[in-house]
XYZ file of C-alpha atoms in Angstrom:
450
model
C -16.573 -71.885 27.644
C -13.995 -69.566 29.202
C -14.870 -66.286 30.932
C -13.155 -64.463 28.110
C -15.310 -66.180 25.495
C -18.413 -65.187 27.445
C -17.519 -61.502 27.503
C -15.415 -60.864 24.396
C -17.516 -61.778 21.398
C -17.409 -62.650 17.738
C -15.644 -65.920 18.396
C -17.556 -68.240 16.117
C -20.541 -68.909 13.870
C -21.505 -71.967 15.935
C -22.334 -69.785 18.949
C -25.473 -68.205 17.577
C -28.776 -70.112 17.600
C -30.658 -70.988 14.442
C -34.055 -70.302 15.996
C -35.575 -67.989 18.597
C -33.669 -68.241 21.849
C -34.463 -66.971 25.272
C -32.323 -64.032 26.264
C -30.902 -63.985 29.795
C -32.623 -61.598 32.172
C -29.434 -60.284 33.753
C -27.230 -57.218 33.848
C -24.927 -58.883 31.286
C -27.649 -59.319 28.667
C -25.965 -56.785 26.381
C -22.789 -58.851 26.442
C -24.825 -61.976 25.656
C -26.338 -60.309 22.607
C -22.906 -59.098 21.453
C -21.348 -62.544 21.798
C -24.158 -64.251 19.942
C -24.336 -61.665 17.168
C -27.933 -60.998 18.195
C -30.184 -58.187 19.302
C -33.716 -58.139 20.788
C -36.613 -57.805 18.407
C -38.075 -55.132 20.672
C -37.629 -53.861 24.256
C -40.534 -56.049 25.392
C -39.537 -59.386 23.878
C -37.219 -62.104 25.134
C -36.534 -63.612 21.727
C -33.638 -62.547 19.547
C -32.641 -62.379 15.913
C -29.195 -62.695 14.294
C -27.938 -59.493 12.638
C -24.159 -59.921 12.323
C -22.809 -60.282 8.787
C -19.187 -60.872 7.720
C -17.188 -57.749 8.448
C -19.948 -56.069 10.487
C -17.987 -56.294 13.726
C -15.326 -53.904 12.476
C -17.367 -51.784 10.072
C -20.078 -51.050 12.635
C -17.535 -49.535 15.051
C -16.023 -51.637 17.798
C -17.295 -49.315 20.528
C -20.464 -51.440 20.494
C -18.598 -54.327 22.035
C -18.967 -54.941 25.782
C -16.767 -52.859 28.041
C -15.051 -56.034 29.205
C -13.818 -56.648 25.671
C -12.586 -53.080 25.209
C -10.646 -53.145 28.478
C -8.876 -56.464 27.979
C -5.484 -56.888 26.268
C -5.927 -57.334 22.501
C -5.174 -60.819 21.228
C -3.760 -60.494 17.725
C -2.784 -63.136 15.180
C -0.484 -62.268 12.277
C -0.876 -64.779 9.439
C 1.527 -65.104 6.539
C 5.110 -65.729 5.598
C 7.088 -68.088 3.403
C 9.497 -65.382 2.141
C 11.486 -62.960 4.256
C 9.564 -60.037 2.777
C 6.224 -61.200 4.166
C 7.788 -62.136 7.503
C 9.543 -58.760 7.746
C 6.238 -56.936 7.313
C 4.602 -59.130 9.940
C 7.387 -58.571 12.463
C 7.321 -54.796 11.928
C 3.549 -54.781 12.523
C 3.944 -56.948 15.625
C 6.569 -54.574 17.024
C 4.238 -51.620 16.402
C 1.369 -53.347 18.212
C 3.684 -54.249 21.083
C 4.972 -50.658 21.298
C 1.458 -49.186 21.344
C 0.005 -51.885 23.632
C 2.695 -53.654 25.669
C 0.027 -56.002 27.013
C -0.956 -57.230 23.530
C -0.920 -61.018 23.107
C 0.595 -61.575 19.641
C 0.791 -64.918 17.866
C 2.057 -65.759 14.361
C 0.566 -68.390 12.058
C 2.965 -69.583 9.370
C 3.950 -72.517 7.160
C 6.001 -75.483 8.302
C 8.881 -74.699 5.952
C 8.846 -70.912 5.555
C 11.354 -68.266 6.616
C 9.062 -67.515 9.566
C 10.217 -70.712 11.276
C 13.583 -69.047 11.879
C 12.822 -65.310 11.905
C 9.739 -65.212 14.146
C 11.229 -67.098 17.141
C 14.451 -65.095 16.772
C 12.375 -61.917 17.149
C 10.820 -63.227 20.369
C 7.315 -64.041 19.137
C 5.345 -67.279 19.291
C 4.653 -69.189 16.074
C 2.077 -71.849 15.224
C 2.510 -73.602 11.888
C -0.139 -75.051 9.589
C -0.038 -77.122 6.401
C 0.384 -74.852 3.382
C 1.821 -74.945 -0.127
C 1.568 -72.612 -3.121
C -1.148 -72.949 -5.748
C -0.253 -70.207 -8.237
C 2.594 -71.258 -10.517
C 2.491 -74.892 -9.388
C 2.066 -77.961 -11.588
C -1.339 -79.655 -11.821
C -0.375 -82.035 -9.031
C 1.052 -79.114 -7.064
C -2.189 -77.156 -7.463
C -4.207 -80.123 -6.207
C -1.879 -80.463 -3.236
C -2.113 -76.721 -2.585
C -5.920 -76.797 -2.584
C -5.971 -79.701 -0.124
C -3.460 -77.881 2.061
C -5.582 -74.712 1.913
C -8.567 -76.560 3.408
C -6.320 -78.171 6.015
C -4.681 -74.818 6.849
C -8.069 -73.172 7.363
C -9.203 -75.976 9.656
C -5.954 -75.891 11.643
C -6.034 -72.087 11.860
C -9.595 -72.192 13.209
C -8.345 -74.364 16.051
C -5.488 -71.954 16.749
C -7.827 -68.951 16.820
C -10.224 -70.726 19.165
C -7.453 -71.690 21.579
C -5.899 -68.218 21.421
C -9.185 -66.330 21.837
C -8.167 -64.069 18.955
C -9.645 -60.560 18.613
C -8.025 -59.633 15.283
C -6.246 -61.394 12.410
C -3.764 -59.516 10.229
C -2.898 -61.172 6.899
C 0.525 -60.128 5.616
C 0.763 -62.187 2.430
C 2.161 -65.505 1.348
C 0.050 -68.574 0.609
C -0.386 -69.357 4.313
C -2.067 -65.989 4.879
C -5.306 -67.011 3.136
C -5.894 -69.911 5.527
C -5.615 -67.655 8.564
C -7.901 -64.995 7.097
C -10.525 -67.530 5.994
C -10.450 -69.161 9.410
C -11.025 -65.784 11.062
C -13.879 -64.960 8.676
C -15.670 -68.229 9.452
C -15.340 -67.488 13.176
C -16.540 -63.861 12.850
C -13.152 -62.574 14.004
C -12.321 -59.119 12.532
C -9.751 -59.358 9.753
C -7.403 -56.994 7.911
C -4.828 -57.615 5.197
C -1.756 -55.768 3.985
C -0.933 -55.690 0.255
C 2.732 -54.847 -0.271
C 3.014 -55.035 -4.056
C 2.146 -52.556 -6.783
C -0.311 -55.043 -8.295
C -2.593 -56.955 -5.929
C -2.186 -60.722 -6.010
C -5.058 -63.102 -6.710
C -5.295 -64.275 -3.089
C -5.474 -60.750 -1.692
C -8.041 -59.734 -4.312
C -10.255 -62.573 -3.107
C -9.543 -61.941 0.568
C -10.248 -58.240 0.025
C -13.911 -59.057 -0.490
C -14.368 -60.562 2.962
C -11.936 -58.663 5.188
C -12.799 -55.519 7.100
C -9.792 -53.423 6.147
C -7.136 -53.432 3.383
C -3.833 -51.630 4.012
C -1.756 -50.746 0.969
C 1.950 -50.284 0.407
C 1.497 -48.276 -2.819
C -1.278 -45.979 -4.021
C -1.399 -47.702 -7.422
C -3.101 -50.745 -5.852
C -6.173 -48.974 -4.493
C -8.436 -49.690 -7.484
C -8.230 -53.432 -6.768
C -10.279 -53.105 -3.563
C -13.433 -51.447 -2.299
C -12.629 -47.805 -1.564
C -14.391 -47.922 1.823
C -11.928 -50.571 3.079
C -8.683 -49.053 1.817
C -6.035 -47.352 3.935
C -2.738 -46.255 2.349
C 0.033 -46.689 4.922
C 3.126 -47.861 3.016
C 5.136 -51.009 3.661
C 6.217 -51.718 7.261
C 10.009 -52.028 7.490
C 12.584 -53.408 9.883
C 13.836 -51.167 12.661
C 16.798 -49.048 11.621
C 16.069 -49.048 7.888
C 16.396 -45.473 6.662
C 18.011 -44.206 9.855
C 21.155 -43.651 7.776
C 20.887 -42.369 4.226
C 22.960 -43.329 1.191
C 25.345 -40.649 -0.068
C 26.550 -39.673 -3.529
C 29.729 -41.284 -4.919
C 32.892 -39.204 -4.485
C 35.025 -38.452 -7.508
C 38.272 -40.415 -7.492
C 36.937 -43.046 -5.074
C 35.439 -46.422 -5.906
C 31.646 -46.440 -5.980
C 30.095 -49.181 -3.864
C 27.633 -51.481 -5.646
C 25.171 -53.560 -3.587
C 23.663 -56.588 -5.349
C 20.532 -58.003 -3.683
C 18.644 -61.052 -4.879
C 16.054 -61.284 -2.126
C 15.999 -63.618 0.862
C 16.585 -66.690 -1.299
C 18.927 -65.071 -3.764
C 18.400 -64.609 -7.484
C 19.849 -67.055 -9.986
C 19.408 -64.429 -12.707
C 21.459 -61.822 -10.830
C 24.083 -64.368 -9.826
C 24.476 -65.379 -13.460
C 24.256 -62.011 -15.218
C 25.558 -59.298 -12.887
C 29.289 -60.193 -13.186
C 29.041 -59.767 -16.962
C 27.009 -56.563 -16.576
C 29.568 -55.041 -14.208
C 32.398 -56.056 -16.530
C 30.708 -53.875 -19.163
C 30.362 -51.062 -16.589
C 34.073 -51.303 -15.844
C 34.844 -51.045 -19.565
C 33.241 -47.575 -19.405
C 35.999 -46.465 -17.006
C 33.779 -46.642 -13.930
C 35.593 -47.402 -10.660
C 33.649 -49.552 -8.191
C 33.645 -52.365 -5.626
C 30.856 -54.902 -5.151
C 29.016 -56.540 -2.268
C 26.874 -59.372 -3.672
C 24.252 -61.150 -1.559
C 23.772 -64.429 -3.409
C 21.381 -66.420 -1.164
C 21.964 -69.542 0.886
C 21.414 -72.011 -1.956
C 23.836 -70.371 -4.397
C 27.357 -71.527 -5.190
C 29.228 -68.600 -3.609
C 32.590 -70.012 -4.657
C 31.626 -70.107 -8.333
C 30.330 -66.536 -8.115
C 33.557 -65.324 -6.503
C 35.471 -67.008 -9.300
C 33.303 -65.269 -11.918
C 34.145 -61.871 -10.423
C 37.837 -62.716 -10.058
C 37.999 -63.830 -13.683
C 36.802 -60.354 -14.654
C 39.195 -58.596 -12.212
C 36.284 -57.126 -10.222
C 36.732 -56.392 -6.513
C 33.762 -58.281 -5.038
C 32.643 -59.584 -1.656
C 30.157 -62.469 -2.056
C 28.007 -63.413 0.947
C 24.906 -65.639 1.340
C 23.171 -63.128 3.612
C 23.718 -59.620 4.928
C 22.995 -59.260 8.638
C 23.331 -55.469 8.819
C 21.187 -54.602 5.827
C 20.565 -51.032 7.059
C 24.313 -50.434 7.114
C 24.688 -52.021 3.678
C 22.110 -49.645 2.196
C 23.699 -46.616 3.833
C 27.188 -47.607 2.679
C 26.252 -48.242 -0.966
C 26.034 -45.783 -3.850
C 23.911 -47.895 -6.172
C 21.989 -51.165 -5.902
C 21.347 -53.854 -8.471
C 18.385 -55.686 -7.072
C 15.332 -57.845 -7.554
C 12.046 -55.943 -7.410
C 10.417 -57.280 -4.260
C 8.029 -54.828 -2.616
C 9.897 -54.743 0.700
C 13.271 -54.321 -1.011
C 11.945 -51.356 -3.006
C 10.536 -49.786 0.159
C 13.870 -50.234 1.909
C 15.671 -48.639 -1.032
C 13.240 -45.708 -0.824
C 13.739 -45.341 2.932
C 17.523 -45.262 2.409
C 17.440 -42.994 -0.661
C 19.484 -45.480 -2.687
C 19.196 -45.426 -6.518
C 18.792 -48.863 -8.042
C 18.839 -50.949 -11.190
C 15.919 -53.364 -10.814
C 15.727 -56.844 -12.340
C 12.428 -58.645 -11.560
C 12.710 -62.281 -10.545
C 11.229 -64.378 -13.383
C 10.097 -67.050 -10.912
C 8.091 -64.594 -8.760
C 4.470 -65.720 -8.363
C 2.255 -64.189 -11.014
C 5.212 -62.142 -12.286
C 4.304 -59.600 -9.595
C 7.797 -58.063 -9.559
C 7.542 -56.697 -13.102
C 4.851 -54.105 -12.221
C 6.903 -53.257 -9.131
C 10.029 -52.581 -11.193
C 8.155 -50.626 -13.862
C 6.513 -48.320 -11.295
C 9.775 -47.749 -9.403
C 11.707 -46.952 -12.591
C 9.044 -44.575 -13.898
C 8.901 -42.727 -10.573
C 12.666 -42.441 -10.058
C 14.088 -42.324 -13.571
C 16.275 -45.328 -12.804
C 16.858 -48.258 -15.171
C 15.222 -51.674 -15.037
C 15.181 -54.724 -17.278
C 13.330 -57.998 -17.491
C 15.165 -61.214 -18.201
C 13.545 -61.747 -21.608
C 14.400 -58.293 -22.957
C 17.777 -58.176 -21.194
C 19.896 -55.333 -22.630
C 23.242 -55.322 -20.784
C 24.885 -52.571 -22.844
C 22.124 -50.050 -22.129
C 22.012 -51.007 -18.444
C 25.803 -50.690 -18.237
C 25.789 -47.169 -19.690
C 23.104 -45.944 -17.286
C 24.742 -47.644 -14.300
C 28.118 -46.105 -15.105
C 26.471 -42.698 -15.528
C 25.038 -42.816 -12.000
C 28.428 -43.835 -10.613
C 30.298 -41.031 -12.392
C 27.797 -38.129 -12.273
C 27.125 -37.028 -8.692
C 24.449 -34.519 -9.710
C 22.496 -37.110 -11.692
C 22.829 -39.466 -8.717
C 21.377 -36.835 -6.350
C 18.373 -36.215 -8.608
C 17.625 -39.934 -8.770
C 18.155 -40.367 -5.017
C 15.651 -37.602 -4.231
C 13.055 -39.262 -6.444
C 13.702 -42.592 -4.748
C 13.374 -41.010 -1.308
C 10.059 -39.391 -2.296
C 8.491 -42.866 -2.553
C 9.097 -43.582 1.122
C 6.153 -43.592 3.539
C 7.533 -43.549 7.085
C 5.839 -45.069 10.131
C 3.786 -47.532 8.063
C 3.631 -50.191 10.790
C 2.707 -47.629 13.449
C -0.074 -46.219 11.245
C -1.511 -49.696 10.644
C -1.398 -50.661 14.312
C -2.850 -47.302 15.350
C -5.792 -47.704 12.972
C -6.522 -51.232 14.234
C -6.289 -50.195 17.886
C -8.677 -47.303 17.259
C -11.244 -49.947 16.414
C -10.604 -51.671 19.724
C -11.052 -48.342 21.505
C -14.202 -47.415 19.592
C -12.646 -44.368 17.899
C -12.732 -45.654 14.329
C -14.178 -43.522 11.542
C -14.982 -45.879 8.665
C -15.673 -43.042 6.228
C -12.131 -41.642 6.194
C -9.093 -43.310 4.704
C -6.195 -41.401 6.201
C -2.545 -42.079 6.793
C -2.516 -40.460 10.205
C 1.233 -39.865 10.379
C 2.029 -38.648 6.891
C -1.169 -36.814 6.089
C -1.953 -38.714 2.881
C -5.641 -39.391 2.324
C -7.369 -41.769 -0.048
C -10.995 -41.281 -1.050
């Protein structure tokens, strides 16, 4: 066993004895008890009893750990991915940890085939991959494969945590996240999760029962978890998002429409938006389009669809400068991913939301409904698609600067800045022994949940 494992505890269930064990008569006895999850029966006995339960390490207050553990660099694992939204949240959290503690040792656990395989190394972080595949929404054979992969992912993640000497695991969503969190729970490693969506997913609802802390992107999700674990921080975003704000369309100039289908694109938006914007144009609205179609889409066919309708459109698989795209647009037509909505809010950009029908558990529909109700903007599902009504409301926002400003202010009011910093700060307080488990406070924005 390494020196670190001897002094920085909670590294595994297998380390505590199943019967009375002689305690070491040395100056480091307190560290021995901490590592083993034990305490003396009385000041005069040399036998010990196990007292640590799942989650106790964090809920008790981390100041009870040995001084050696508090003084060492935190070793943090961020588990999750698959889509760019989950990876984006993880990278923002990692940057916040690195900013607050430059000595932090940060490692990502992701899937073999997810977006994290490209984005995490590009951001300068290490990545370990495990076997993982989705269960929700899969066929019967796919569900069976997903369950087998879940067991394999947990076993592989346990090995990664042991080799890394992990102090904390942060689950950021995606089907690979559950394996990392379960592995940490079985090894008595403190765990937290971040729920980005308006409605909590099945996996996070289950994980919420065993983790030590649940960070939320939206206040509407708080009833899904135990109130004592909840912290409302918002959704961590990429650097630069919101630094420049969208501005109202200028009379006599073409409004700029930004179409976003998520990291993989949206077949629904690619198919229906050209027709929708043709109807907008028939209402004498003047506009130009930037359409992000995704890497798997037929960009040539989409360009032809716009050209056939005499619409000035730029079609691209991806947008590298997304912060600039938000700031330069006047209105967005977008899928309803949680990160996309948070980025729209940070940029103050009004939007027409169209939930992706293939999203797991239809989680984008509650997102779109909440966003529309809060901002007064339009949204439509694919089943009840009403292009004429959407066209009228879209044209109105392009042509009426005052109505645009009202909507933009409502959009901006949904933004919670410094979400990643607040999450990292709360976790590091636990390392430093300054955690108050009875208060759920967003330390930077002043919002409190009780």
